[in-house]
mmCIF file of C-alpha atoms in Angstrom:
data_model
loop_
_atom_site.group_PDB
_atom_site.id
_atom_site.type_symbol
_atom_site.label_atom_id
_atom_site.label_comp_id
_atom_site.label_asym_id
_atom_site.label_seq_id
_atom_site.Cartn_x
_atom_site.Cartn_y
_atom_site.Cartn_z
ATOM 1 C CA UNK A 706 140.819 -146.645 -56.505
ATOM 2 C CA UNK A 707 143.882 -145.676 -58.511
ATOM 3 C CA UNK A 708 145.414 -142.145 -57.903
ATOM 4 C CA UNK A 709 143.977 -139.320 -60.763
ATOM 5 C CA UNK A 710 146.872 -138.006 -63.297
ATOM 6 C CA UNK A 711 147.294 -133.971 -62.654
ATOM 7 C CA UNK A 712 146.485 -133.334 -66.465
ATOM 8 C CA UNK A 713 146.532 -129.537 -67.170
ATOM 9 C CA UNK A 714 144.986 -128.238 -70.859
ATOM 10 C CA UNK A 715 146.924 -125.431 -72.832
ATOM 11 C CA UNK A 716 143.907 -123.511 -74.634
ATOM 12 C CA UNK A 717 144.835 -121.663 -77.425
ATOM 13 C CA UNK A 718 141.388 -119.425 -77.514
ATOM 14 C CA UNK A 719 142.515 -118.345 -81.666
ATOM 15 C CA UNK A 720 144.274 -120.787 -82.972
ATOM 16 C CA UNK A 721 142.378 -122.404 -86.245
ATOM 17 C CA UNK A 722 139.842 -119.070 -85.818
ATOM 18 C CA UNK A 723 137.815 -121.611 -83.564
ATOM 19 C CA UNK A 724 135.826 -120.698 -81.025
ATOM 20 C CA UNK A 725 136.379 -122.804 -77.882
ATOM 21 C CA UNK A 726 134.259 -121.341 -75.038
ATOM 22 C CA UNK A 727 132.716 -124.942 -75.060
ATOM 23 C CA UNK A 728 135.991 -126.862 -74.502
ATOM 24 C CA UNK A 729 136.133 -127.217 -70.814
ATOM 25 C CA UNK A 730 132.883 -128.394 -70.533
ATOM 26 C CA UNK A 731 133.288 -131.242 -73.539
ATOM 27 C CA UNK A 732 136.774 -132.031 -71.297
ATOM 28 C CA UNK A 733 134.395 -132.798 -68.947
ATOM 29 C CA UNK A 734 131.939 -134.987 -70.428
ATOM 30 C CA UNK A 735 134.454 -137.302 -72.387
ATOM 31 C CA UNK A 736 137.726 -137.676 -69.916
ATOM 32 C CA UNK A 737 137.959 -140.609 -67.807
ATOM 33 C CA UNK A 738 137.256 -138.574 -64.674
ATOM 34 C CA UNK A 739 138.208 -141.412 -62.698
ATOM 35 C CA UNK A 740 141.741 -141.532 -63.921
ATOM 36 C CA UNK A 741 142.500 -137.763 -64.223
ATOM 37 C CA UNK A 742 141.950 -134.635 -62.720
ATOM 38 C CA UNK A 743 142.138 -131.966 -65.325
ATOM 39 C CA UNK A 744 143.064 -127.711 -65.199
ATOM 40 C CA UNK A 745 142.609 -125.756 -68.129
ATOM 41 C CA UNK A 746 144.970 -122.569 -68.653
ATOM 42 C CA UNK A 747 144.089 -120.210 -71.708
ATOM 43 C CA UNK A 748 147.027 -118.549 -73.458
ATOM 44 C CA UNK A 749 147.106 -115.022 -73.428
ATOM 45 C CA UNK A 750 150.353 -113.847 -75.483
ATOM 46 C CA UNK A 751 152.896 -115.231 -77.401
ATOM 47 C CA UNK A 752 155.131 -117.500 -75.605
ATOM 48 C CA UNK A 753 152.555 -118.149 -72.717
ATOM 49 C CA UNK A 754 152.132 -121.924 -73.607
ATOM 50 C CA UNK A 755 156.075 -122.553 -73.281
ATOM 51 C CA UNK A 756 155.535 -120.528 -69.727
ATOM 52 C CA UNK A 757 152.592 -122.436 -68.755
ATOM 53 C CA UNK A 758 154.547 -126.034 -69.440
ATOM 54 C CA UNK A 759 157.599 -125.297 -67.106
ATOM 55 C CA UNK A 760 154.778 -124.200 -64.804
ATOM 56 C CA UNK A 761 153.717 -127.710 -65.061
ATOM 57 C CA UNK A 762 156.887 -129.065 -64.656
ATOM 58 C CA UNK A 763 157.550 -127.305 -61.349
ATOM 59 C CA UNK A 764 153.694 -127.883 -60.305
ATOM 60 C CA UNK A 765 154.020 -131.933 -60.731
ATOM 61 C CA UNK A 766 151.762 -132.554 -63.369
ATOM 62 C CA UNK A 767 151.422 -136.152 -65.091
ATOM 63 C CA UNK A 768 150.642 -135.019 -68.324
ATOM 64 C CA UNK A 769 149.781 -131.389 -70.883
ATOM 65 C CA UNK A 770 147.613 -131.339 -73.479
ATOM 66 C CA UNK A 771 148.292 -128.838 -76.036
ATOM 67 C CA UNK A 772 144.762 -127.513 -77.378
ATOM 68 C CA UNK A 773 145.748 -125.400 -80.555
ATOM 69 C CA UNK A 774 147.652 -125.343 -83.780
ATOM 70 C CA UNK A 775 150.810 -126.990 -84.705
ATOM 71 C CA UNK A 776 152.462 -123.386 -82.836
ATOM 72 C CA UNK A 777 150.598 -124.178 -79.480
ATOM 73 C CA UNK A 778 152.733 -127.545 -79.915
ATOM 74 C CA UNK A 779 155.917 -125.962 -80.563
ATOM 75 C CA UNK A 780 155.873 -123.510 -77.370
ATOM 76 C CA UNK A 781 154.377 -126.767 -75.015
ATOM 77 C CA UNK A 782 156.382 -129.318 -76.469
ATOM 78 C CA UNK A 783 159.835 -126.952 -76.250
ATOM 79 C CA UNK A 784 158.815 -126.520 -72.360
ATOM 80 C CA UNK A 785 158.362 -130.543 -71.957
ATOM 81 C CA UNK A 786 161.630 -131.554 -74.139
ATOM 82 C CA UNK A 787 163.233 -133.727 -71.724
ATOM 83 C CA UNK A 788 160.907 -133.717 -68.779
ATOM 84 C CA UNK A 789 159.820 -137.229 -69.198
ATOM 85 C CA UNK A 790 156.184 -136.054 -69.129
ATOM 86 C CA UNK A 791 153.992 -136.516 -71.869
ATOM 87 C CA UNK A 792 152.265 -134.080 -74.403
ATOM 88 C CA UNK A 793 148.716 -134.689 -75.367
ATOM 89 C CA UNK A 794 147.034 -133.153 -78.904
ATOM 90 C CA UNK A 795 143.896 -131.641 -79.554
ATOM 91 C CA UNK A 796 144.330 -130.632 -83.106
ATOM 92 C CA UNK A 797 142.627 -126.883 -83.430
ATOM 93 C CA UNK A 798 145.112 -124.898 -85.589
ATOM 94 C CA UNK A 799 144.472 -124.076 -89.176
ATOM 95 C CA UNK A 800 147.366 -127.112 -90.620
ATOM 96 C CA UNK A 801 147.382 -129.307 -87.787
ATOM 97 C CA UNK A 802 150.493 -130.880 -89.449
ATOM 98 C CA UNK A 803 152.086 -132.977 -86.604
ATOM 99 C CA UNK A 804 148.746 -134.490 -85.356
ATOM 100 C CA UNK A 805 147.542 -135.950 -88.936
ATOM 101 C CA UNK A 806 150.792 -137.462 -88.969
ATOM 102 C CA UNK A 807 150.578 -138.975 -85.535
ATOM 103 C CA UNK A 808 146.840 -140.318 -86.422
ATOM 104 C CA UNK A 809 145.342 -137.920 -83.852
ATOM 105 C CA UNK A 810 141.809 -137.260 -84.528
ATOM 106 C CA UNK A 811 140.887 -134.081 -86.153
ATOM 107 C CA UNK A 812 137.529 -134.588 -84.136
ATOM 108 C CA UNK A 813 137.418 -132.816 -80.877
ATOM 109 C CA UNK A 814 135.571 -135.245 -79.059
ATOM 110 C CA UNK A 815 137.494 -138.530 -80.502
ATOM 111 C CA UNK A 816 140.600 -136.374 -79.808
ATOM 112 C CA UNK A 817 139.925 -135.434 -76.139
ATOM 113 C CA UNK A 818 138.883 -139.472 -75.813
ATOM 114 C CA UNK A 819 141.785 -140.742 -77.083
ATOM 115 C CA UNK A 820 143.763 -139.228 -73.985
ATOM 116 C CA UNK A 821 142.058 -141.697 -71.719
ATOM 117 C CA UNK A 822 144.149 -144.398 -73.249
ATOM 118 C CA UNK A 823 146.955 -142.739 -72.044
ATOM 119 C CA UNK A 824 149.550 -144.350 -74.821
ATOM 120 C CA UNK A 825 152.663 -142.281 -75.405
ATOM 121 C CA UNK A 826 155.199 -142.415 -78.744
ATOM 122 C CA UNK A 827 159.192 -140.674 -78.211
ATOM 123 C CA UNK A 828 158.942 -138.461 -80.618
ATOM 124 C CA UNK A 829 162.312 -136.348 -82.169
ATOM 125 C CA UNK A 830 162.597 -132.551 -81.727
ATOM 126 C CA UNK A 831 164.776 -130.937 -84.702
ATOM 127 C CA UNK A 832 166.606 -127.616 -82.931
ATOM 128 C CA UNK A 833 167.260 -124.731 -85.606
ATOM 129 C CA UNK A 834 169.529 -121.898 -83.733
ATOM 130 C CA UNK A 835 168.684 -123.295 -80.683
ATOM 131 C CA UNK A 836 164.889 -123.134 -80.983
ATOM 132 C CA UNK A 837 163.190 -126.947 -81.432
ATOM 133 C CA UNK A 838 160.908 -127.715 -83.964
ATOM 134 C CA UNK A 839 158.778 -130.626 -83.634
ATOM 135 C CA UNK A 840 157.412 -131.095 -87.234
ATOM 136 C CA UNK A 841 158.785 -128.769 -89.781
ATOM 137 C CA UNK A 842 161.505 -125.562 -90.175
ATOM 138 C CA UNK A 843 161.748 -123.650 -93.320
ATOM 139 C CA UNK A 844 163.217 -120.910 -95.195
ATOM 140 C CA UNK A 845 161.956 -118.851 -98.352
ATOM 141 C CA UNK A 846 159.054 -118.535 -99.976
ATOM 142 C CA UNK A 847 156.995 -121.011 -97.089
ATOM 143 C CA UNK A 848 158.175 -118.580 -94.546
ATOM 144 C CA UNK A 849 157.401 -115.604 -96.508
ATOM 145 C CA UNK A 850 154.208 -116.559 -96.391
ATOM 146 C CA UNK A 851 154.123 -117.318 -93.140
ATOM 147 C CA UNK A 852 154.945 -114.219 -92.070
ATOM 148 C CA UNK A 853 152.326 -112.746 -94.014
ATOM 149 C CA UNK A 854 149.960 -114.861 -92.853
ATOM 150 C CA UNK A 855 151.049 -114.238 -89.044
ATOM 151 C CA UNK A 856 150.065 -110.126 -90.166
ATOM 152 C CA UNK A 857 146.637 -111.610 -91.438
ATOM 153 C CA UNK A 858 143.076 -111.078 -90.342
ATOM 154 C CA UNK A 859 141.960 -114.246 -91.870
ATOM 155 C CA UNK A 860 142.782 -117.475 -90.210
ATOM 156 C CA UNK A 861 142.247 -120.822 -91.016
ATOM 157 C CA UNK A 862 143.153 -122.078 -94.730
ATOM 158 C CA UNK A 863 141.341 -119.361 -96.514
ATOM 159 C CA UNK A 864 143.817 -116.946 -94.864
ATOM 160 C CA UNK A 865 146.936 -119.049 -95.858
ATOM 161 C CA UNK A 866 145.805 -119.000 -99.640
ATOM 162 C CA UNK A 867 145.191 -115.497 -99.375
ATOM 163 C CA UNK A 868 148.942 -115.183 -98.004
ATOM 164 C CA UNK A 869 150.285 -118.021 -100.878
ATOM 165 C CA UNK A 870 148.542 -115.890 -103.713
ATOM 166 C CA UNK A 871 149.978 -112.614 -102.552
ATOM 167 C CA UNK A 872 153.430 -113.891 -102.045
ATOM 168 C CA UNK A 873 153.802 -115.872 -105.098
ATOM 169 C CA UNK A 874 154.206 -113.652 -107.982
ATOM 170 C CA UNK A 875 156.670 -111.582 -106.570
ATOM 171 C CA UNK A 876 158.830 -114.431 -104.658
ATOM 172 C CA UNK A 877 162.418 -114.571 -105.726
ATOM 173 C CA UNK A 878 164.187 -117.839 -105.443
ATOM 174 C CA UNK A 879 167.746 -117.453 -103.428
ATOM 175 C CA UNK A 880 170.974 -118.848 -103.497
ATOM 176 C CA UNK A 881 171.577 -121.276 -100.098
ATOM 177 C CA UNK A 882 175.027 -123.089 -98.904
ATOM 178 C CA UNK A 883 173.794 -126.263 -97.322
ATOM 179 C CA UNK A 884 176.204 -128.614 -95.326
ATOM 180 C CA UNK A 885 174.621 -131.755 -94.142
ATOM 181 C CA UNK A 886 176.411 -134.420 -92.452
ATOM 182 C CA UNK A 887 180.142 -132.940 -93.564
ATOM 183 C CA UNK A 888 178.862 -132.271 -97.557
ATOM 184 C CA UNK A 889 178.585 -129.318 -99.331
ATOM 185 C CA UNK A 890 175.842 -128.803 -101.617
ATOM 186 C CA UNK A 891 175.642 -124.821 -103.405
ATOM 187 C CA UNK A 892 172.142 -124.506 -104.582
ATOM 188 C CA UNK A 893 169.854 -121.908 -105.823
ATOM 189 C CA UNK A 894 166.391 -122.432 -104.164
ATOM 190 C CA UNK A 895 162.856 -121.550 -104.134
ATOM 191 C CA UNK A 896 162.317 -122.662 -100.269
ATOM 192 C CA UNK A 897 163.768 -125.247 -98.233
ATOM 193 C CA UNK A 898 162.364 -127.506 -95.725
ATOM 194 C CA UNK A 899 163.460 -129.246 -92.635
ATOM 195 C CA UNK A 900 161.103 -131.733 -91.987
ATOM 196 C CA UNK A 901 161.270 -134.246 -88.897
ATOM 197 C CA UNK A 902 157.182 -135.355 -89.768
ATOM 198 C CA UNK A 903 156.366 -135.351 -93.659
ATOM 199 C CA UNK A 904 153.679 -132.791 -93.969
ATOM 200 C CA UNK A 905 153.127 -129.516 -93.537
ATOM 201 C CA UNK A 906 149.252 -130.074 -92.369
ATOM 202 C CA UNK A 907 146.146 -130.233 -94.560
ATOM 203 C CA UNK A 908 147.734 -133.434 -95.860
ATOM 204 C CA UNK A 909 150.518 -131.535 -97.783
ATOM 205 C CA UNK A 910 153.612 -134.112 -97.843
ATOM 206 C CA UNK A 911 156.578 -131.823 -98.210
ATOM 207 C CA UNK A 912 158.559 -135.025 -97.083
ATOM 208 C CA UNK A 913 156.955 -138.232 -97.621
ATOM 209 C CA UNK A 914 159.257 -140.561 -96.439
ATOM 210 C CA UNK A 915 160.069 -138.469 -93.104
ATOM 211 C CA UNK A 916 159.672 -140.232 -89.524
ATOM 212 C CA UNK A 917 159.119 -138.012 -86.229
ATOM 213 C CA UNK A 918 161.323 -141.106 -84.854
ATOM 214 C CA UNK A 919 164.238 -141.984 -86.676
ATOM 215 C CA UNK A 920 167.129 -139.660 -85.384
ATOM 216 C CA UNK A 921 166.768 -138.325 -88.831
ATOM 217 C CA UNK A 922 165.628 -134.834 -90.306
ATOM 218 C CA UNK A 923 164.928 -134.527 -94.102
ATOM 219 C CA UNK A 924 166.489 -131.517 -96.047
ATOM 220 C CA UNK A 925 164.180 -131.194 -99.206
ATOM 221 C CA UNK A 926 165.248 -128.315 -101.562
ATOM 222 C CA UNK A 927 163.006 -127.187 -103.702
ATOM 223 C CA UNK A 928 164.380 -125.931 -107.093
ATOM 224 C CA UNK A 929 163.398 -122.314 -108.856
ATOM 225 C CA UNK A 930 160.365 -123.920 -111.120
ATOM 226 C CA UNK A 931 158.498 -122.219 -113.789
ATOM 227 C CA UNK A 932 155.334 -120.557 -113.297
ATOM 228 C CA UNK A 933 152.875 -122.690 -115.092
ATOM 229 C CA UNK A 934 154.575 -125.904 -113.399
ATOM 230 C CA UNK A 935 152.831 -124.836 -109.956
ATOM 231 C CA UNK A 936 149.599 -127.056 -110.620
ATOM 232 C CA UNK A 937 151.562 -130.079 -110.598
ATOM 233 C CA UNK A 938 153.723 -129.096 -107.228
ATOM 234 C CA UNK A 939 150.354 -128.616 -105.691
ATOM 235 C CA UNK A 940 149.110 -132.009 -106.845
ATOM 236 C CA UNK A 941 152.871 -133.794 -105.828
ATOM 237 C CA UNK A 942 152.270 -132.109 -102.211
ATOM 238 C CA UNK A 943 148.471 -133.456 -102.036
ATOM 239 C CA UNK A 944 149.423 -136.747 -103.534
ATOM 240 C CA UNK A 945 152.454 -137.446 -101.075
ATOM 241 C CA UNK A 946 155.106 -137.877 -104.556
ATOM 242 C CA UNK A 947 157.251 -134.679 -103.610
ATOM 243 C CA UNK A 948 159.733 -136.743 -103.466
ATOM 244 C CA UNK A 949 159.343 -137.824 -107.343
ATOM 245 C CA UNK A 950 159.133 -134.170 -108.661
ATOM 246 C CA UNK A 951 162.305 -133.255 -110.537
ATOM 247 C CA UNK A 952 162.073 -129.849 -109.096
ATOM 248 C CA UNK A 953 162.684 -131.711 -105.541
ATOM 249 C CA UNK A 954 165.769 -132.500 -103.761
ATOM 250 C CA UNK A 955 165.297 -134.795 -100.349
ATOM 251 C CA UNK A 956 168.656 -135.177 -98.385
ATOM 252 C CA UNK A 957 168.591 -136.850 -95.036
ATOM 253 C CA UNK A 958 170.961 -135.315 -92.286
ATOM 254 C CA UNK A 959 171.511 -134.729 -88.422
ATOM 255 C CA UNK A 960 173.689 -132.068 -88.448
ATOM 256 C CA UNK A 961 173.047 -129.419 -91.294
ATOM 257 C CA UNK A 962 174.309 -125.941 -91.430
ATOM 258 C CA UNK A 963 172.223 -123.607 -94.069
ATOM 259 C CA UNK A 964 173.974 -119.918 -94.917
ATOM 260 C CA UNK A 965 171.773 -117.532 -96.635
ATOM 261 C CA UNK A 966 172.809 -114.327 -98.151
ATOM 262 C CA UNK A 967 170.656 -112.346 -95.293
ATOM 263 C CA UNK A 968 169.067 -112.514 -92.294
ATOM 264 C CA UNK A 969 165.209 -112.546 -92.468
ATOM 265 C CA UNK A 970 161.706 -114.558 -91.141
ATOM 266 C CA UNK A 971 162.267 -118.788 -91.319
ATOM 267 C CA UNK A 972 158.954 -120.108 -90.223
ATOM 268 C CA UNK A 973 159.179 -122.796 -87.051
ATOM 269 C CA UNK A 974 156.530 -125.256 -87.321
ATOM 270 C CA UNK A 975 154.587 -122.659 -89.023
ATOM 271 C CA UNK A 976 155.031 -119.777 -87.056
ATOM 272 C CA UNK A 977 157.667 -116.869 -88.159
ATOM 273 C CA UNK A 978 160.778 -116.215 -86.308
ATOM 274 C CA UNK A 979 163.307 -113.712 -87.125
ATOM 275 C CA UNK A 980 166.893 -115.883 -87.763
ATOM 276 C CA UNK A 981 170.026 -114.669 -88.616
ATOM 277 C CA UNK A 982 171.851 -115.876 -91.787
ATOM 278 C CA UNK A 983 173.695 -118.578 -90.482
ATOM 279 C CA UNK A 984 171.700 -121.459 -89.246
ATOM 280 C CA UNK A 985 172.401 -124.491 -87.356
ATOM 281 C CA UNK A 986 170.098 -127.432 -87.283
ATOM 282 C CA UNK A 987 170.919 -130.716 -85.074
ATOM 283 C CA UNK A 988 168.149 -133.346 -84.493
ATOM 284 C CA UNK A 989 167.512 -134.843 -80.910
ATOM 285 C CA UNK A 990 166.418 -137.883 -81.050
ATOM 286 C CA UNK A 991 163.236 -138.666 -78.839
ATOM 287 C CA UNK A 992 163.407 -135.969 -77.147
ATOM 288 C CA UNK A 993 159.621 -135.592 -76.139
ATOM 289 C CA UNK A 994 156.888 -138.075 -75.597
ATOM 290 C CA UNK A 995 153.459 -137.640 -77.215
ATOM 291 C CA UNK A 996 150.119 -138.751 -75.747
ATOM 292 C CA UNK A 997 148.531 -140.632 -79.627
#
């Protein structure tokens, strides 16, 4: 009988405003008991999954499973970043942007089977001030609301349309120095997005022709836009043609430097973080492997 993988689950008991109280106990129904030999951890605070993943570093574990949002990823995945030892989804956050792209099942049960495979893709981790990013980093009006929606009561994608509608009449686009790969572009800018996967979550393609493995990150400006055009940037993001509005600039880099007039929230892979005005963005190519 072959030796059981040390698998240890990240629990993010809020993330996605769904309860989990059941989760162990579906772990243990569906995983390949035979194979593994799982331990479930429940976060607690912010920063507790990154904590918990060098814990399983040190500890000698064969694989983590990060059970949560596309946030729960970022702290796990920013702990495993070079470790050599894989990262397993199950997609419970409100976007779940980096696990539709990787075709990991939105179903809980499909999701927790799929780890019995035990496949793994290299996957590249963008770093932004020294902080990785995994699927997307942005600045302006997406992380406006994002910080808004951080401050909400209301989780799950009624509580991010909430934060959209409250944000968007009042947003202001700003003016942005952007050097990618040596070039200097000036540009006045609604938000920007550095995308290493090409949506957001909720199948919302910020970046349709971005790859989580290509050593490449995807700068897409978007342009100040009227009012009444909004409609049809909704239906570009649903309908993965971003890329063809005239409102939207895509330009690939690896080494990008963005200076903003002031410091303020950027959102990393959907959560806010406080950045100064000068950021630095390098990509680091597969960097983490992904259990999918």
């Amino acid at each position: 009988m072959q030796e059981q993988k040390k698998i240890l689950f990240v629990i993010n008991p809020i993330s996605g405003g769904k309860k989990k109280t059941a989760f162990n106990k579906k772990v243990l129904e569906v995983l390949d008991m035979q194979k593994f030999k799982p331990t479930f951890q429940q976060t607690t605070r912010p920063n507790h999954a990154y904590e918990l993943g060098k814990m399983a570093i040190e500890e000698g574990y064969d694989a983590v499973v990060a059970v949560g949002g596309d946030g729960t990823i970022n702290e796990l995945g920013s702990a495993l970043v070079g470790s050599g030892i894989p990262m397993g989804i199950i997609p419970e956050g409100s976007g779940n942007g980096l696990a539709l792209y990787l075709g990991v099942p939105m179903n809980e049960t499909s999701a927790i089977n799929r780890l019995n495979r035990f496949e793994t893709v290299d996957v590249d981790c963008g770093i932004i001030n020294e902080k990785p990013f995994f699927n997307i980093a942005g600045l302006g009006f997406d992380a406006t609301v994002s910080d808004r929606f951080a401050n909400d009561s209301i989780r799950g994608p009624i509580g991010y349309l909430r934060s959209v509608i409250n944000v968007i009449s009042k947003y202001k686009p700003c003016k942005y120095e952007l050097t990618i790969d040596g070039k200097l572009y000036e540009r006045e800018a609604f938000m920007i997005s550095v995308a290493n996967s090409p949506q957001y979550g909720n199948n919302a393609y910020i970046a349709p022709n971005a790859s989580v493995n290509d050593g490449v990150l995807d700068v897409c400006i978007v342009h100040k836009f009227p009012l009444y055009i909004l409609p049809m940037m909704v239906f570009h993001l649903f309908n993965r043609s971003a890329d063809q509005s005239e409102y939207v600039e895509i330009i690939p880099g690896k080494d990008i430097n963005i200076k903003r007039l002031d410091a303020g929230p950027i959102h990393v892979d959907g959560e806010p973080v406080n950045m100064a005005n000068d950021l630095n963005i390098i990509v680091k190519p597969k960097a983490l492997k992904i259990i999918c």
